[in-house]
XYZ file of N, CA and C in Angstrom:
546
model
N -13.237 -12.957 8.374
C -11.917 -12.526 8.776
C -10.944 -12.715 7.619
N -10.078 -11.764 7.429
C -9.083 -11.798 6.370
C -7.959 -12.760 6.741
N -7.520 -13.558 5.780
C -6.396 -14.453 6.032
C -5.152 -13.919 5.332
N -4.049 -13.910 6.070
C -2.759 -13.478 5.545
C -1.840 -14.694 5.583
N -1.276 -15.046 4.428
C -0.402 -16.208 4.318
C 0.924 -15.757 3.721
N 2.001 -16.300 4.250
C 3.338 -16.041 3.734
C 3.847 -17.308 3.078
N 4.287 -17.200 1.834
C 4.867 -18.313 1.085
C 6.349 -18.021 0.899
N 7.203 -18.893 1.442
C 8.647 -18.686 1.412
C 9.285 -19.715 0.491
N 9.952 -19.229 -0.555
C 10.554 -20.104 -1.548
C 12.046 -20.303 -1.390
N 12.587 -20.097 -0.205
C 14.012 -20.333 0.023
C 14.218 -21.803 0.359
N 15.178 -22.490 -0.277
C 15.401 -23.900 0.016
C 16.017 -24.163 1.392
N 16.481 -23.122 2.084
C 17.054 -23.295 3.422
C 16.061 -22.864 4.488
N 15.839 -23.723 5.455
C 14.968 -23.387 6.568
C 15.584 -22.298 7.432
N 14.748 -21.497 8.075
C 15.226 -20.448 8.965
C 15.996 -19.345 8.260
N 15.700 -19.119 7.011
C 16.453 -18.172 6.182
C 16.114 -16.714 6.486
N 16.981 -15.838 6.009
C 16.709 -14.403 6.083
C 15.495 -14.052 5.239
N 15.281 -14.801 4.166
C 14.093 -14.581 3.331
C 12.833 -14.812 4.144
N 12.818 -15.882 4.933
C 11.648 -16.169 5.769
C 11.430 -15.051 6.791
N 12.504 -14.616 7.432
C 12.389 -13.549 8.429
C 11.812 -12.287 7.790
N 12.334 -11.913 6.633
C 11.850 -10.713 5.939
C 10.412 -10.879 5.474
N 10.074 -12.061 4.963
C 8.724 -12.302 4.453
C 7.678 -12.266 5.567
N 7.986 -12.880 6.684
C 7.049 -12.865 7.814
C 6.880 -11.441 8.334
N 7.974 -10.707 8.416
C 7.890 -9.302 8.847
C 7.056 -8.487 7.866
N 7.214 -8.736 6.568
C 6.427 -8.021 5.556
C 4.945 -8.356 5.699
N 4.634 -9.623 5.923
C 3.227 -10.034 6.092
C 2.619 -9.389 7.337
N 3.382 -9.367 8.416
C 2.885 -8.739 9.643
C 2.691 -7.235 9.448
N 3.621 -6.594 8.752
C 3.521 -5.145 8.518
C 2.313 -4.811 7.653
N 2.096 -5.570 6.587
C 0.938 -5.291 5.726
C -0.351 -5.627 6.471
N -0.326 -6.703 7.237
C -1.498 -7.058 8.033
C -1.883 -5.961 9.003
N -0.887 -5.388 9.653
C -1.147 -4.294 10.583
C -1.731 -3.090 9.853
N -1.196 -2.776 8.677
C -1.674 -1.613 7.910
C -3.110 -1.758 7.443
N -3.528 -2.991 7.160
C -4.898 -3.184 6.680
C -5.854 -3.571 7.799
N -5.350 -3.579 9.042
C -6.211 -3.861 10.181
C -6.460 -5.331 10.434
N -5.590 -6.200 9.951
C -5.718 -7.640 10.170
C -5.270 -7.960 11.592
N -6.147 -8.562 12.364
C -5.819 -8.885 13.751
C -5.620 -10.378 13.986
N -5.816 -11.186 12.964
C -5.715 -12.631 13.121
C -4.292 -13.141 13.020
N -4.189 -14.451 12.982
C -2.869 -15.069 12.878
C -2.392 -15.055 11.431
N -1.116 -15.256 11.270
C -0.489 -15.330 9.959
C -0.014 -16.764 9.759
N -0.388 -17.350 8.659
C 0.086 -18.692 8.315
C 1.355 -18.551 7.492
N 2.284 -19.488 7.655
C 3.518 -19.492 6.887
C 3.663 -20.849 6.199
N 3.858 -20.801 4.882
C 4.180 -21.996 4.102
C 5.651 -21.861 3.733
N 6.494 -22.667 4.387
C 7.936 -22.628 4.154
C 8.292 -23.822 3.277
N 8.605 -23.536 2.027
C 8.851 -24.603 1.057
C 10.121 -25.394 1.337
N 10.998 -24.899 2.217
C 12.208 -25.651 2.542
C 11.850 -27.007 3.146
N 10.732 -27.073 3.829
C 10.294 -28.329 4.437
C 9.577 -29.241 3.442
N 9.194 -28.705 2.301
C 8.413 -29.481 1.331
C 9.186 -29.836 0.062
N 10.440 -29.404 -0.041
C 11.221 -29.601 -1.253
C 11.163 -31.005 -1.827
N 11.538 -32.027 -1.063
C 11.519 -33.387 -1.615
C 10.104 -33.832 -2.037
N 9.102 -33.403 -1.300
C 7.722 -33.768 -1.630
C 7.252 -33.104 -2.920
N 7.755 -31.899 -3.190
C 7.363 -31.185 -4.413
C 7.834 -31.906 -5.666
N 8.952 -32.581 -5.556
C 9.524 -33.245 -6.718
C 9.167 -34.727 -6.792
N 8.466 -35.236 -5.794
C 8.048 -36.641 -5.802
C 6.928 -36.834 -6.826
N 6.872 -38.008 -7.449
C 5.870 -38.228 -8.503
C 4.426 -38.295 -8.008
N 4.209 -38.722 -6.801
C 2.838 -38.872 -6.306
C 2.388 -37.699 -5.476
N 1.119 -37.712 -5.071
C 0.591 -36.633 -4.227
C 1.218 -36.669 -2.830
N 1.196 -35.523 -2.182
C 1.740 -35.383 -0.836
C 0.764 -34.576 0.005
N 0.441 -35.101 1.179
C -0.501 -34.398 2.057
C 0.038 -33.015 2.436
N 1.341 -32.926 2.719
C 1.931 -31.634 3.093
C 1.818 -30.605 1.992
N 2.060 -31.023 0.756
C 1.957 -30.106 -0.380
C 0.503 -29.702 -0.592
N -0.408 -30.635 -0.456
C -1.832 -30.318 -0.637
C -2.316 -29.306 0.394
N -1.901 -29.467 1.646
C -2.270 -28.500 2.685
C -1.687 -27.134 2.349
N -0.434 -27.098 1.906
C 0.212 -25.827 1.539
C -0.527 -25.163 0.386
N -0.911 -25.932 -0.614
C -1.653 -25.375 -1.752
C -2.993 -24.796 -1.303
N -3.667 -25.482 -0.392
C -4.950 -24.977 0.129
C -4.764 -23.668 0.890
N -3.718 -23.607 1.708
C -3.457 -22.364 2.445
C -3.217 -21.202 1.489
N -2.400 -21.434 0.472
C -2.050 -20.381 -0.482
C -3.265 -19.938 -1.274
N -4.044 -20.870 -1.785
C -5.202 -20.492 -2.603
C -6.345 -19.928 -1.760
N -6.339 -20.200 -0.473
C -7.386 -19.684 0.407
C -7.063 -18.343 1.029
N -5.882 -17.828 0.750
C -5.451 -16.558 1.350
C -6.208 -15.380 0.747
N -6.421 -14.382 1.567
C -6.892 -13.094 1.059
C -5.697 -12.252 0.656
N -4.651 -12.298 1.492
C -3.387 -11.611 1.220
C -2.293 -12.671 1.252
N -1.491 -12.704 0.197
C -0.422 -13.692 0.074
C 0.894 -12.966 -0.179
N 1.826 -13.090 0.765
C 3.169 -12.555 0.581
C 4.011 -13.694 0.028
N 4.557 -13.504 -1.171
C 5.341 -14.534 -1.850
C 6.793 -14.070 -1.887
N 7.670 -14.804 -1.188
C 9.049 -14.358 -1.033
C 10.041 -15.420 -1.492
N 11.132 -14.918 -2.032
C 12.209 -15.781 -2.502
C 13.518 -15.011 -2.459
N 14.626 -15.728 -2.245
C 15.896 -15.074 -2.521
C 16.039 -14.972 -4.032
N 16.895 -14.113 -4.471
C 17.119 -13.956 -5.905
C 18.325 -14.802 -6.306
N 18.072 -15.782 -7.166
C 19.135 -16.624 -7.721
C 19.150 -16.419 -9.214
N 20.312 -16.135 -9.761
C 20.458 -15.983 -11.206
C 19.461 -14.976 -11.774
N 19.175 -13.930 -11.011
C 18.325 -12.849 -11.489
C 16.832 -13.086 -11.386
N 16.412 -14.144 -10.686
C 14.979 -14.411 -10.556
C 14.704 -15.190 -9.268
N 13.479 -15.654 -9.083
C 13.082 -16.423 -7.905
C 13.619 -17.855 -8.014
N 13.505 -18.612 -6.944
C 14.062 -19.964 -6.904
C 13.223 -20.963 -7.707
N 13.875 -22.018 -8.121
C 13.185 -23.125 -8.782
C 12.214 -23.812 -7.841
N 12.528 -23.818 -6.556
C 11.633 -24.407 -5.563
C 10.284 -23.687 -5.551
N 10.325 -22.370 -5.568
C 9.085 -21.594 -5.610
C 8.329 -21.873 -6.900
N 9.043 -21.911 -8.006
C 8.406 -22.187 -9.302
C 7.772 -23.569 -9.319
N 8.471 -24.572 -8.770
C 7.923 -25.934 -8.730
C 6.620 -25.966 -7.934
N 6.555 -25.209 -6.845
C 5.325 -25.156 -6.047
C 4.212 -24.445 -6.810
N 4.499 -23.271 -7.332
C 3.474 -22.493 -8.035
C 2.992 -23.199 -9.300
N 3.845 -24.018 -9.905
C 3.432 -24.786 -11.080
C 2.360 -25.818 -10.754
N 2.194 -26.149 -9.504
C 1.149 -27.099 -9.102
C -0.237 -26.454 -9.034
N -0.276 -25.143 -9.101
C -1.566 -24.451 -9.052
C -2.212 -24.451 -10.431
N -3.520 -24.678 -10.476
C -4.215 -24.597 -11.762
C -4.363 -23.143 -12.211
N -4.693 -22.925 -13.487
C -4.921 -21.551 -13.965
C -5.951 -20.834 -13.092
N -5.716 -19.572 -12.848
C -6.623 -18.698 -12.087
C -6.792 -19.120 -10.626
N -5.896 -19.934 -10.105
C -6.005 -20.416 -8.726
C -5.913 -19.290 -7.697
N -5.283 -18.177 -8.057
C -5.125 -17.068 -7.116
C -6.087 -15.914 -7.398
N -7.131 -16.178 -8.162
C -8.132 -15.141 -8.420
C -8.726 -14.683 -7.093
N -8.763 -13.372 -6.905
C -9.298 -12.812 -5.672
C -8.267 -12.650 -4.576
N -7.046 -13.113 -4.792
C -5.976 -13.002 -3.804
C -5.158 -11.745 -4.106
N -4.866 -10.967 -3.082
C -3.928 -9.851 -3.214
C -2.549 -10.416 -2.903
N -1.706 -10.552 -3.922
C -0.387 -11.158 -3.758
C 0.696 -10.088 -3.787
N 1.626 -10.203 -2.871
C 2.704 -9.225 -2.740
C 4.039 -9.925 -2.936
N 4.708 -9.669 -4.059
C 5.995 -10.306 -4.315
C 7.137 -9.629 -3.549
N 8.004 -10.472 -2.970
C 9.155 -9.996 -2.214
C 10.371 -10.805 -2.663
N 11.408 -10.133 -3.105
C 12.663 -10.805 -3.432
C 13.771 -10.225 -2.570
N 14.561 -11.101 -1.976
C 15.718 -10.695 -1.190
C 16.940 -10.914 -2.076
N 17.761 -9.872 -2.214
C 18.867 -9.946 -3.174
C 20.140 -9.327 -2.623
N 21.250 -9.794 -3.145
C 22.540 -9.267 -2.745
C 22.996 -8.097 -3.588
N 22.467 -7.968 -4.771
C 22.946 -6.949 -5.704
C 21.769 -6.125 -6.227
N 21.874 -4.804 -6.202
C 20.763 -3.974 -6.671
C 20.449 -4.153 -8.153
N 21.362 -4.755 -8.917
C 21.081 -4.998 -10.333
C 19.933 -5.991 -10.530
N 19.574 -6.712 -9.477
C 18.477 -7.676 -9.569
C 17.124 -7.081 -9.169
N 17.087 -5.804 -8.855
C 15.868 -5.182 -8.319
C 14.664 -5.304 -9.250
N 14.880 -5.283 -10.540
C 13.751 -5.398 -11.470
C 13.129 -6.789 -11.498
N 13.838 -7.776 -10.981
C 13.332 -9.155 -11.019
C 11.981 -9.291 -10.324
N 11.740 -8.486 -9.319
C 10.468 -8.560 -8.607
C 9.298 -8.222 -9.538
N 9.492 -7.215 -10.379
C 8.431 -6.781 -11.286
C 8.449 -7.525 -12.622
N 9.626 -7.913 -13.066
C 9.764 -8.518 -14.392
C 9.538 -10.028 -14.380
N 9.838 -10.682 -13.243
C 9.725 -12.139 -13.197
C 8.625 -12.640 -12.253
N 8.681 -12.204 -10.987
C 7.735 -12.768 -10.009
C 6.325 -12.193 -10.151
N 6.201 -10.901 -10.322
C 4.873 -10.290 -10.473
C 4.090 -10.903 -11.630
N 4.673 -11.039 -12.842
C 3.901 -11.634 -13.941
C 3.445 -13.071 -13.672
N 4.261 -13.835 -12.951
C 3.852 -15.199 -12.614
C 2.611 -15.186 -11.730
N 2.580 -14.309 -10.742
C 1.429 -14.214 -9.842
C 0.191 -13.710 -10.585
N 0.378 -12.753 -11.470
C -0.735 -12.253 -12.292
C -1.268 -13.371 -13.182
N -0.377 -14.152 -13.754
C -0.776 -15.292 -14.597
C -1.665 -16.265 -13.828
N -1.423 -16.385 -12.533
C -2.233 -17.276 -11.696
C -3.521 -16.609 -11.208
N -3.762 -15.373 -11.638
C -5.016 -14.699 -11.337
C -4.975 -13.719 -10.188
N -3.844 -13.572 -9.523
C -3.756 -12.692 -8.357
C -3.821 -11.226 -8.750
N -4.336 -10.422 -7.831
C -4.219 -8.966 -7.931
C -2.877 -8.629 -7.292
N -1.974 -7.995 -8.029
C -0.631 -7.730 -7.525
C -0.366 -6.230 -7.540
N -0.552 -5.573 -6.380
C -0.251 -4.149 -6.312
C 1.240 -3.927 -6.532
N 1.574 -2.801 -7.080
C 2.986 -2.490 -7.237
C 3.331 -1.316 -6.345
N 4.542 -1.211 -5.935
C 5.666 -2.046 -6.312
C 5.786 -3.272 -5.424
N 6.356 -4.334 -5.996
C 6.781 -5.458 -5.172
C 7.973 -4.981 -4.355
N 8.394 -5.793 -3.420
C 9.512 -5.399 -2.557
C 10.794 -6.073 -3.027
N 11.723 -5.266 -3.504
C 13.071 -5.713 -3.843
C 13.951 -5.330 -2.662
N 14.260 -6.294 -1.816
C 14.947 -6.042 -0.554
C 16.406 -6.463 -0.665
N 17.287 -5.512 -0.540
C 18.717 -5.807 -0.568
C 19.150 -6.380 0.783
N 20.043 -7.347 0.747
C 20.536 -7.953 1.992
C 21.076 -6.890 2.945
N 21.716 -5.868 2.417
C 22.284 -4.814 3.276
C 21.197 -3.975 3.957
N 19.951 -4.083 3.493
C 18.831 -3.362 4.118
C 18.194 -4.148 5.261
N 18.570 -5.406 5.430
C 17.949 -6.238 6.466
C 18.078 -5.663 7.880
N 19.196 -5.040 8.245
C 19.251 -4.434 9.580
C 18.237 -3.299 9.772
N 17.787 -2.695 8.685
C 16.805 -1.606 8.741
C 15.449 -2.068 8.222
N 15.142 -3.343 8.411
C 13.936 -3.934 7.833
C 12.667 -3.191 8.230
N 12.552 -2.786 9.471
C 11.353 -2.072 9.911
C 11.103 -0.798 9.127
N 12.153 -0.031 8.893
C 12.025 1.218 8.131
C 11.676 0.941 6.668
N 12.337 -0.048 6.092
C 12.069 -0.407 4.696
C 10.623 -0.853 4.535
N 10.159 -1.692 5.457
C 8.778 -2.183 5.379
C 7.763 -1.079 5.619
N 8.078 -0.130 6.476
C 7.155 0.988 6.711
C 6.943 1.785 5.427
N 8.035 2.047 4.714
C 7.909 2.793 3.446
C 7.125 1.971 2.415
N 7.463 0.695 2.299
C 6.826 -0.156 1.292
C 5.339 -0.366 1.587
N 5.013 -0.699 2.823
C 3.602 -0.933 3.145
C 2.791 0.347 3.018
N 3.427 1.491 3.266
C 2.739 2.759 3.066
C 2.310 2.949 1.623
N 3.098 2.403 0.707
C 2.780 2.530 -0.721
C 1.753 1.498 -1.177
N 1.859 0.253 -0.687
C 0.997 -0.807 -1.222
C -0.258 -1.084 -0.398
N -0.266 -0.707 0.875
C -1.430 -1.010 1.723
C -2.736 -0.432 1.179
N -2.741 0.814 0.679
C -4.008 1.316 0.123
C -4.516 0.469 -1.046
N -3.600 -0.030 -1.872
C -4.003 -0.874 -2.998
C -4.529 -2.225 -2.513
N -3.870 -2.788 -1.501
C -4.319 -4.069 -0.942
C -5.699 -3.894 -0.305
N -5.845 -2.836 0.486
C -7.134 -2.583 1.141
C -8.235 -2.371 0.114
N -7.926 -1.655 -0.962
C -8.930 -1.433 -2.012
C -9.320 -2.745 -2.666
N -8.334 -3.597 -2.960
C -8.636 -4.896 -3.581
C -9.462 -5.765 -2.650
N -9.112 -5.768 -1.379
C -9.860 -6.573 -0.415
C -11.239 -5.975 -0.155
N -11.297 -4.654 -0.120
C -12.562 -3.977 0.143
C -13.616 -4.286 -0.893
N -13.191 -4.476 -2.126
C -14.133 -4.836 -3.188
C -14.802 -6.168 -2.902
N -14.083 -7.068 -2.230
C -14.610 -8.403 -1.941
C -15.191 -8.528 -0.545
N -14.579 -7.838 0.437
C -14.907 -8.131 1.827
C -15.378 -6.933 2.638
N -15.274 -5.733 2.099
C -15.652 -4.546 2.860
C -14.552 -4.037 3.779
N -13.349 -4.600 3.688
C -12.226 -4.157 4.516
C -11.799 -2.766 4.082
N -11.461 -1.946 5.065
C -10.953 -0.608 4.780
C -9.614 -0.436 5.439
N -8.800 0.431 4.887
C -7.485 0.716 5.422
C -7.627 1.287 6.831
N -6.812 0.798 7.750
C -6.838 1.281 9.126
C -6.546 2.767 9.156
N -7.265 3.517 9.987
C -7.107 4.974 10.083
C -5.645 5.325 10.307
N -5.142 6.259 9.519
C -3.776 6.721 9.649
C -2.741 5.775 9.104
N -3.155 4.593 8.614
C -2.194 3.589 8.158
C -1.549 3.970 6.838
N -2.174 4.792 6.061
C -1.595 5.152 4.781
C -0.621 6.308 4.859
N -0.375 6.798 6.063
C 0.528 7.939 6.225
C 1.827 7.527 6.833
């Protein structure tokens, strides 16, 4: 069974980033025929543990979930033109090539369209550096688009689902759900 995990790098719990990221994970899961549950790693609950000098059981479980995912939606609000330091602190705990075999989908929520390239210029290369297969385009989601999230996600998943299914199919035999690419 394919595992879909959402990683949320917003320092505030219950954020719009989390809502958008979970919706994106569910939408891509539906497009690729994933019928299982979706795990969510919300870094807002792990912030202090990420910066503590010693190991943390919560962080270790989160790292296992992320590295064990078949599909990983990585979401962050856009601060200063890039993803949050909280997300970076978490991803820095992963060893080289830790995401090999994972189809990772970058999602940035932003207030200004001038930050739209950050998804491809900053977050995508970080995920590739960790070994993930990252179909393009990532999702640059403007805050003003949140009321129309379903429509935005339908267009985006229509573009990336075939790439995700192809990447997963090479490893697991998964195929795109009939009619899902239209």
